[in-house]
Amino acid sequence: MKPSTAETVFGFIGRKTNRILKDINDVSRLINNTFYWSFISPLKGRAIRLRATITEMVKVGYNAIPIVSVIALFIGIILALQAAYQLKRVGAIIYVANLVGVSLTRELAPILTAIIVAGRSGSAFAAEIGSMKSAEEVDALVSMGINPIRFLVVPKLIAMMIMLPALTLFADFIGILGGFLLSITELEIHPYSYFQQTIRALGIKDIITGLIKALAFGVVITIVGAYQGFKVTGGAEEVGRRTTASVVTSIFLVIVIDLFFTTLFYFFA
Amino acid sequence: MENAIEVKNLVTHYGDVQVLKKISFAMPRGKTTVILGGSGSGKSTLLKHLIGLLKPTSGKIEINGRDIAGMSEQEFNEVRKRIGVLFQGAALLNSMTLADNVSLPMREHTKLEESTMQIMVRMKLELVGLSGFENYYPSQLSGGMKKRAGIARAMAMDPEFLFFDEPSAGLDPITAAGIDELILKLRQAFKMTFIVVTHELPSVFTIADHVIMLDFGEVIFSGTIDELKASDNDRIRMFLERKAEKEVYSPEDYFRIIAGEE
Ligand SMILES: Nc1ncnc2c1ncn2[C@@H]1O[C@H](COP(=O)(O)OP(=O)(O)OP(=O)(O)O)[C@@H](O)[C@H]1O
Ligand SMILES: [Mg+2]
């Protein structure tokens, strides 16, 4: 007997719901374990892998400096140009410094850095863990009594939580430098008054909120990359698919979290 | 004869599909037990349960008389230190040199001095015929060498049990025979219990003391190698004589399928 349309529809919804529930369960287990092995177990005397963490910091942070610099510089210039286009008409061109400074530190530097790092390192996490999963390397770790989350994810998480804010701070600086360079040449603002104006416009709060965002983005990018990696059960083709998925998902979640934090800061700051 | 591992009424599933159907058998201590069976018969699944990577639906797996199925992860980690595993593709960590791969279990579980560890690593690599390759990365090795390195890593903690998943699969006959020789040599030199999953008959006849044969998730034979040779069970004879299963389709059927007729 063929199932009725209603049966098919409900069956479909049921299976989908089950899958989603299982995914949620898997993700929360991963988050739980990752935080346990990162922050609780070191207190119990089980130190994190320092050498691996430093290697990851170099890969995540140091190696991203060139691309982050170039993009931050260009974004600073673009921002200054766009701001000048509006402010020129009302004769308030000096406020270019405010716009560049505030929008970079509060918004653009964290999010651009996060997107670059998601593309560079989030995808690399997924690919690395995924190919280890498909080559039974993860099983081998477990069979040696080595927790794969402690071994693989924790150094990446610590590296991300340090390096993403650091890169963001760096992008703040380079971006403002870009705006500054354009303003003192093309817009003919006096260097010292631009500098003064930036100092006056920027509060420490603006920089801190940006860095808090960056920290959250770092956690999200790591968890998403690791989650997609551990989900691999098949071969190379699936590793590729999961890598792509990790980038798309982490960029999406970065934007969602950004919206959340920006709303929070808007109402409570 | 004392048994190192006893499996009792083991049932396992992947999702809703039952793979192992209430199997029971024992593996003698200090001997080489070979788990034999056709493709898809459940050998790898059984091995993954024996080393605790998968949890059974029901039944008991007793290692040294203690049921591992009911153990917590922490308790089982203690058992794991006495188990070495060679995975089908060797599963060496690609980002590390051979020396680091072999010393990894020691680094994680012991507080040995760096220099002591280096000596141990050199000894283990020597044992499997890979001395001088300490600073090679897995990607710089051939398949047979990777397997040897995998064996060295499995033996790093001087385990009581060594598990091998298809040690000679994907190797040429000469290299495969070399791995069999190595297993024999280790078996003579150390008082370990070896459990080898394979479907290579020459291998079985070289290394096995005890044989367990799986067929469609059931144990159809458990006994010594001589008993296996003497068996008159049809499935076993087919396996030993490399007879194909009866074709489901005749050539005419194939033609009809290709031509798209119903
Ligand atoms: N991860 C999995 N998910 C679902 N089914 C699986 C999974 N792994 C194996 N199976 C199924 O379980 C059965 C036994 O598989 P297993 O890998 O244990 O066979 P095997 O005896 O090791 O075969 P081979 O000699 O080809 O390696 C097969 O029918 C297989 O399709
Ligand atoms: Mg198999």
XYZ file of C-alpha atoms and ligand atoms in Angstrom:
563
model
C 0.000 0.000 0.000
C 1.270 3.443 -0.876
C 1.557 5.893 2.037
C -0.901 8.769 1.935
C 0.267 12.314 1.262
C -0.188 13.213 4.924
C 1.936 10.276 6.002
C 4.665 11.273 3.583
C 4.625 14.881 4.739
C 4.659 14.048 8.440
C 7.242 11.357 7.909
C 9.428 13.903 6.173
C 8.969 16.492 8.915
C 9.616 13.855 11.576
C 12.852 12.679 9.996
C 14.042 16.236 9.475
C 13.264 17.124 13.083
C 15.088 14.056 14.332
C 18.145 14.967 12.255
C 18.127 18.537 13.532
C 17.754 17.381 17.148
C 20.686 15.027 16.687
C 22.778 17.830 15.171
C 21.969 20.116 18.093
C 22.917 17.338 20.476
C 26.224 16.750 18.647
C 27.093 20.447 18.588
C 26.355 20.969 22.258
C 28.425 17.914 23.165
C 31.321 19.289 21.113
C 31.053 22.732 22.723
C 30.832 21.170 26.160
C 33.858 18.944 25.659
C 35.900 21.677 24.016
C 35.359 24.058 26.923
C 35.948 21.309 29.448
C 39.308 20.367 27.934
C 40.289 24.010 27.341
C 39.456 25.560 30.681
C 38.450 23.001 33.300
C 40.919 20.175 32.785
C 44.022 22.459 32.858
C 42.902 23.461 36.368
C 42.997 19.788 37.263
C 46.611 19.624 36.184
C 46.141 18.335 32.641
C 47.996 21.081 30.738
C 47.070 22.067 27.205
C 49.504 21.260 24.392
C 51.602 24.402 24.373
C 53.760 23.672 21.350
C 50.765 22.793 19.175
C 48.997 25.947 20.385
C 51.928 28.102 19.327
C 52.051 26.406 15.919
C 48.350 27.121 15.498
C 48.852 30.731 16.581
C 51.433 31.187 13.868
C 49.137 29.638 11.261
C 46.000 31.478 12.355
C 47.481 34.832 13.273
C 50.963 35.557 12.045
C 50.446 34.110 8.569
C 47.252 36.138 8.122
C 48.963 39.470 8.727
C 49.687 40.316 5.055
C 46.162 39.721 3.803
C 44.562 41.407 6.816
C 46.839 44.440 6.356
C 46.040 44.892 2.700
C 42.302 44.508 3.180
C 42.187 46.752 6.261
C 44.206 49.426 4.473
C 41.876 49.395 1.477
C 38.769 49.401 3.646
C 40.137 52.406 5.548
C 40.646 54.270 2.275
C 37.222 53.281 0.959
C 35.548 54.383 4.181
C 37.291 57.760 4.082
C 36.244 58.277 0.465
C 32.623 57.348 1.125
C 32.478 59.529 4.211
C 34.036 62.477 2.418
C 31.493 62.163 -0.393
C 28.709 62.910 2.112
C 30.480 65.219 4.533
C 31.948 67.504 1.861
C 28.463 68.781 1.045
C 27.810 69.954 4.599
C 31.328 71.295 5.003
C 32.168 68.901 7.821
C 35.003 67.041 6.192
C 36.990 66.723 9.421
C 34.344 64.252 10.653
C 35.787 61.720 8.209
C 38.110 60.853 11.076
C 35.166 60.032 13.371
C 33.420 57.881 10.807
C 36.526 55.952 9.851
C 37.627 55.395 13.426
C 34.311 54.396 14.910
C 33.022 52.190 12.129
C 36.335 50.386 11.840
C 36.867 49.621 15.501
C 33.270 48.848 16.357
C 32.256 46.981 13.254
C 34.337 46.580 10.169
C 37.692 45.464 11.513
C 36.214 42.637 13.638
C 33.919 41.367 10.939
C 36.372 41.579 8.058
C 39.088 39.903 10.064
C 36.665 37.191 11.103
C 35.633 36.569 7.504
C 39.251 36.376 6.349
C 40.137 34.021 9.192
C 37.050 31.865 8.583
C 38.146 31.498 4.965
C 41.765 30.793 5.812
C 41.713 28.893 9.086
C 38.139 27.741 9.740
C 38.261 25.881 6.446
C 41.712 24.529 7.263
C 40.420 23.178 10.589
C 37.557 21.379 8.865
C 39.861 19.983 6.184
C 42.508 18.852 8.662
C 40.142 17.153 11.095
C 38.011 15.796 8.250
C 40.889 14.132 6.482
C 42.165 12.754 9.782
C 38.716 11.345 10.414
C 38.542 9.673 7.028
C 42.056 8.216 7.387
C 41.086 6.667 10.768
C 43.635 8.957 12.460
C 40.971 10.152 14.886
C 40.113 6.527 15.720
C 43.817 5.897 16.216
C 44.009 8.762 18.733
C 41.033 7.390 20.645
C 42.505 3.899 20.643
C 45.719 5.302 22.141
C 43.651 6.825 24.929
C 44.156 10.356 23.578
C 41.089 12.572 23.546
C 40.808 14.004 20.010
C 39.171 17.183 21.239
C 41.960 17.892 23.691
C 44.542 16.919 21.116
C 43.137 18.669 18.046
C 40.533 21.279 18.937
C 41.860 22.873 22.126
C 45.108 24.270 20.629
C 43.060 25.707 17.764
C 40.528 27.278 20.104
C 43.163 28.906 22.288
C 45.040 30.145 19.216
C 41.843 31.616 17.764
C 40.817 33.264 21.013
C 44.173 35.024 21.223
C 44.898 35.710 17.590
C 41.539 36.888 16.284
C 41.347 39.812 18.736
C 45.020 40.526 18.080
C 44.462 40.591 14.324
C 41.404 42.763 14.834
C 43.388 45.284 16.841
C 45.983 45.251 14.101
C 43.271 45.786 11.463
C 41.900 48.720 13.506
C 45.270 50.355 13.342
C 45.991 49.689 9.672
C 42.455 50.690 8.641
C 42.718 54.001 10.461
C 46.097 54.487 8.849
C 44.450 53.978 5.433
C 41.822 56.612 6.204
C 44.507 58.908 7.507
C 46.662 58.564 4.380
C 43.764 59.359 2.084
C 42.588 62.283 4.215
C 45.912 64.042 4.445
C 46.521 63.762 0.700
C 43.325 63.697 -1.315
C 41.102 65.453 1.235
C 43.840 67.875 2.309
C 43.094 67.556 6.018
C 45.973 68.555 8.238
C 47.649 65.407 9.645
C 47.656 66.703 13.185
C 43.998 67.714 13.210
C 43.058 64.307 11.742
C 45.014 62.641 14.499
C 43.414 64.856 17.152
C 39.955 64.243 15.752
C 40.450 60.463 15.785
C 41.581 60.524 19.395
C 38.610 62.625 20.358
C 36.135 60.424 18.485
C 37.365 57.052 19.675
C 36.577 55.804 23.140
C 38.297 52.823 24.679
C 34.799 51.315 24.718
C 34.671 51.281 20.910
C 37.843 49.269 20.716
C 36.860 46.901 23.524
C 33.444 46.089 22.045
C 35.164 45.257 18.760
C 37.578 42.935 20.542
C 34.792 41.213 22.466
C 33.099 40.508 19.167
C 36.362 39.163 17.748
C 36.715 36.782 20.684
C 33.202 35.415 20.101
C 33.863 35.095 16.368
C 37.024 33.122 17.102
C 35.100 30.626 19.218
C 32.398 30.241 16.576
C 34.848 29.728 13.713
C 36.755 27.064 15.652
C 33.668 25.159 16.757
C 32.125 25.206 13.282
C 35.347 24.041 11.618
C 35.847 21.261 14.150
C 32.211 20.192 13.992
C 32.243 19.890 10.211
C 35.554 18.051 10.366
C 34.363 15.493 12.900
C 31.191 14.886 10.898
C 33.167 13.453 7.991
C 32.550 9.732 7.663
C 33.429 9.161 4.029
C 36.345 10.097 1.814
C 38.007 13.070 0.178
C 34.892 14.256 -1.611
C 33.071 14.671 1.681
C 36.043 16.492 3.193
C 35.749 19.041 0.388
C 32.025 19.457 0.915
C 32.401 19.860 4.678
C 35.207 22.404 4.231
C 32.985 24.573 2.056
C 30.107 24.150 4.497
C 32.319 25.250 7.373
C 33.139 28.549 5.658
C 29.553 29.311 4.710
C 28.235 28.386 8.157
C 30.838 30.310 10.084
C 30.407 33.475 8.010
C 26.652 33.229 8.516
C 27.006 32.713 12.270
C 29.574 35.510 12.528
C 27.017 37.918 11.047
C 24.233 36.637 13.317
C 26.394 37.031 16.405
C 27.499 40.438 15.222
C 23.875 41.507 14.991
C 23.281 40.164 18.488
C 26.256 41.960 20.031
C 25.658 45.206 18.180
C 22.059 45.270 19.410
C 23.240 44.493 22.925
C 25.856 47.254 22.895
C 23.376 49.696 21.374
C 20.828 49.270 24.131
C 23.072 48.709 27.130
C 26.063 50.918 26.482
C 43.860 -22.989 27.888
C 43.192 -19.568 29.330
C 41.201 -17.041 27.352
C 42.327 -13.423 27.059
C 39.181 -12.141 25.409
C 35.701 -13.584 25.611
C 32.777 -12.304 23.597
C 29.325 -13.322 24.752
C 26.090 -12.845 22.795
C 27.377 -9.716 21.066
C 24.756 -7.850 19.031
C 25.615 -4.663 17.153
C 23.749 -2.287 14.877
C 24.531 0.517 12.460
C 21.338 2.552 12.756
C 18.584 -0.025 12.317
C 20.735 -2.557 10.502
C 21.918 -5.449 12.599
C 25.510 -6.284 11.702
C 26.681 -8.807 14.307
C 23.974 -11.269 15.251
C 24.463 -12.475 18.809
C 27.939 -13.938 18.397
C 30.013 -15.665 21.078
C 33.606 -16.824 20.953
C 36.870 -16.753 22.869
C 40.445 -15.794 22.019
C 43.289 -17.686 23.711
C 46.002 -15.755 25.547
C 49.460 -15.544 24.064
C 48.329 -16.823 20.670
C 47.514 -15.303 17.310
C 43.807 -15.347 16.596
C 42.751 -14.561 13.056
C 39.283 -13.192 12.339
C 38.432 -14.393 8.868
C 35.475 -13.634 6.671
C 34.250 -12.275 3.358
C 33.760 -8.608 2.538
C 30.952 -7.106 4.569
C 30.799 -10.014 6.999
C 31.412 -7.655 9.922
C 35.128 -8.134 10.675
C 36.033 -4.466 10.991
C 32.857 -3.843 12.955
C 33.841 -6.590 15.392
C 37.351 -5.190 15.719
C 36.033 -1.687 16.445
C 33.942 -3.131 19.257
C 36.860 -5.100 20.665
C 38.944 -1.936 20.935
C 36.055 0.070 22.325
C 35.557 2.498 19.434
C 31.943 1.378 19.120
C 29.533 0.350 21.855
C 27.471 -2.819 21.359
C 23.688 -2.948 21.400
C 23.836 -5.866 23.817
C 26.185 -8.600 24.941
C 29.521 -8.707 26.718
C 33.125 -8.224 25.654
C 35.405 -9.417 28.424
C 39.077 -8.509 28.307
C 40.976 -10.250 31.098
C 37.626 -11.147 32.600
C 36.291 -7.576 32.756
C 33.393 -6.452 30.595
C 34.467 -3.417 28.580
C 30.997 -2.702 27.209
C 29.830 -1.483 30.607
C 32.927 0.565 31.403
C 33.055 4.342 31.599
C 35.350 6.136 29.183
C 37.800 6.787 32.022
C 37.977 3.157 33.118
C 38.373 2.061 29.548
C 41.258 4.466 28.964
C 43.204 2.394 31.490
C 42.485 -0.744 29.456
C 43.510 1.103 26.286
C 47.050 1.513 27.559
C 47.394 -2.259 27.320
C 46.071 -2.371 23.761
C 47.910 -1.552 20.552
C 46.101 -1.178 17.248
C 47.321 -1.174 13.663
C 44.628 0.379 11.501
C 43.942 -0.643 7.925
C 45.654 2.424 6.461
C 48.187 2.573 9.337
C 46.551 5.868 10.452
C 49.849 7.571 11.298
C 49.452 11.265 12.052
C 50.548 12.942 8.846
C 51.713 16.143 10.480
C 54.342 14.367 12.595
C 57.586 12.532 11.930
C 57.810 8.787 12.525
C 59.689 9.366 15.767
C 56.953 11.701 17.034
C 54.268 9.264 15.930
C 55.853 6.402 17.818
C 56.598 8.455 20.919
C 53.114 10.015 21.018
C 51.520 7.416 23.344
C 54.528 7.621 25.699
C 54.428 11.406 25.667
C 50.733 11.392 26.552
C 50.720 8.650 29.172
C 54.156 8.571 30.799
C 56.613 11.010 32.305
C 59.698 9.532 30.657
C 62.743 11.686 29.961
C 63.092 12.937 26.399
C 66.330 10.977 25.976
C 64.756 7.753 27.276
C 61.905 8.216 24.851
C 64.298 8.654 21.971
C 65.996 5.395 22.835
C 62.638 3.621 23.066
C 61.584 5.048 19.705
C 64.815 3.868 18.127
C 64.280 0.396 19.588
C 60.694 0.142 18.349
C 61.616 1.301 14.861
C 64.541 -1.109 14.800
C 62.176 -3.910 15.763
C 60.003 -3.328 12.696
C 62.955 -2.770 10.379
C 62.703 0.986 10.060
C 65.805 2.222 11.848
C 67.124 5.412 10.309
C 63.673 6.650 9.341
C 63.034 8.597 12.558
C 62.751 11.941 10.818
C 60.667 10.836 7.857
C 57.063 11.957 7.516
C 54.388 9.340 6.780
C 53.817 10.786 3.303
C 57.434 9.947 2.435
C 56.922 6.224 3.103
C 55.594 3.345 1.023
C 52.481 1.436 2.070
C 54.443 -1.426 3.597
C 56.692 0.951 5.529
C 53.667 2.795 6.885
C 52.256 -0.483 8.174
C 55.566 -1.248 9.875
C 55.625 2.209 11.435
C 52.015 1.677 12.544
C 53.092 -1.544 14.250
C 55.942 0.300 15.974
C 53.484 2.874 17.296
C 51.031 0.166 18.385
C 53.861 -1.445 20.377
C 55.060 1.806 21.948
C 53.493 1.114 25.339
C 54.477 -2.571 25.341
C 50.856 -3.669 25.180
C 49.380 -6.985 26.181
C 47.159 -7.113 23.113
C 47.940 -6.202 19.532
C 45.080 -5.745 17.065
C 45.688 -5.623 13.328
C 43.052 -4.629 10.781
C 43.969 -6.183 7.432
C 47.751 -5.833 7.858
C 48.530 -7.068 4.354
C 45.631 -5.509 2.427
C 46.748 -3.350 -0.483
C 50.346 -4.615 -0.432
C 52.138 -6.661 -3.056
C 52.636 -10.359 -2.166
C 56.293 -9.937 -1.214
C 55.709 -6.935 1.054
C 52.654 -8.675 2.512
C 54.736 -11.762 3.279
C 57.262 -9.447 4.951
C 54.548 -8.119 7.276
C 53.474 -11.714 8.066
C 57.095 -12.551 8.894
C 57.224 -9.536 11.183
C 54.059 -10.626 12.986
C 55.529 -14.118 13.459
C 58.773 -12.642 14.745
C 56.996 -10.378 17.245
C 54.792 -13.238 18.342
C 57.873 -15.328 19.120
C 59.750 -12.519 20.819
C 56.946 -11.155 23.015
C 54.269 -12.789 25.112
C 51.440 -10.871 23.548
C 48.015 -11.833 22.323
C 47.589 -11.032 18.644
C 44.221 -10.471 16.975
C 44.430 -10.158 13.224
C 41.568 -9.344 10.860
C 42.230 -10.528 7.344
C 40.835 -12.226 4.299
C 44.183 -13.169 2.792
C 44.428 -16.953 2.930
C 48.233 -17.249 2.635
C 48.495 -14.910 5.618
C 46.065 -16.978 7.635
C 48.017 -20.174 7.086
C 51.284 -18.464 8.016
C 50.361 -16.635 11.187
C 47.207 -18.138 12.711
C 47.063 -20.353 15.793
C 43.369 -19.899 16.252
C 40.747 -18.922 13.678
C 37.330 -17.333 14.006
C 35.328 -17.156 10.830
C 32.483 -14.689 10.330
C 29.820 -14.965 7.705
C 26.977 -12.447 7.396
C 27.438 -11.364 10.995
C 27.543 -14.850 12.476
C 30.417 -16.993 13.693
C 30.488 -20.087 11.522
C 33.794 -21.416 12.788
C 35.985 -21.110 15.839
C 38.936 -23.434 16.318
C 42.521 -24.176 15.418
C 43.971 -23.770 11.955
C 44.075 -27.570 11.442
C 40.433 -27.877 12.372
C 39.683 -25.175 9.827
C 41.490 -27.042 7.070
C 39.618 -30.230 7.955
C 36.195 -28.573 8.099
C 33.541 -29.760 5.661
C 31.222 -26.770 6.083
C 30.209 -25.550 2.610
C 30.816 -21.847 3.247
C 34.237 -22.549 4.715
C 35.207 -24.803 1.825
C 34.065 -22.135 -0.653
C 36.189 -19.545 1.134
C 39.244 -21.778 1.361
C 38.968 -22.903 -2.243
C 38.172 -19.388 -3.498
C 34.926 -20.419 -5.182
C 32.629 -17.626 -6.308
C 29.130 -17.437 -4.996
C 26.515 -18.736 -7.418
C 25.676 -15.919 -9.802
C 22.220 -14.516 -9.229
C 21.849 -13.498 -12.858
C 22.489 -15.551 -15.972
C 24.150 -13.923 -19.005
C 20.690 -13.654 -20.620
C 19.448 -11.752 -17.581
C 22.340 -9.307 -17.860
C 21.518 -8.732 -21.495
C 17.906 -8.008 -20.628
C 18.962 -5.587 -17.863
C 21.332 -3.748 -20.200
C 18.746 -3.600 -22.946
C 16.343 -2.072 -20.432
C 13.615 -4.704 -20.794
C 11.613 -5.487 -17.710
N 29.685 3.272 9.386
C 28.779 2.387 8.903
N 27.486 2.749 8.804
C 26.557 1.887 8.339
N 26.828 0.631 7.942
C 28.096 0.197 8.012
C 29.145 1.058 8.492
N 30.297 0.365 8.456
C 29.989 -0.855 7.982
N 28.679 -0.983 7.706
C 27.982 -2.179 7.217
O 28.227 -3.244 8.122
C 28.514 -4.439 7.442
C 29.830 -5.026 7.917
O 30.866 -4.124 7.589
P 32.385 -4.356 7.975
O 33.137 -3.146 7.580
O 32.450 -4.778 9.384
O 32.777 -5.565 7.035
P 34.191 -6.260 6.812
O 33.980 -7.694 7.153
O 35.232 -5.536 7.547
O 34.399 -6.116 5.259
P 35.766 -5.834 4.438
O 36.489 -7.126 4.370
O 35.273 -5.420 3.100
O 36.505 -4.752 5.152
C 28.495 -4.124 5.954
O 27.264 -4.589 5.428
C 28.571 -2.620 5.895
O 27.776 -2.155 4.829
Mg 36.995 -4.213 6.963
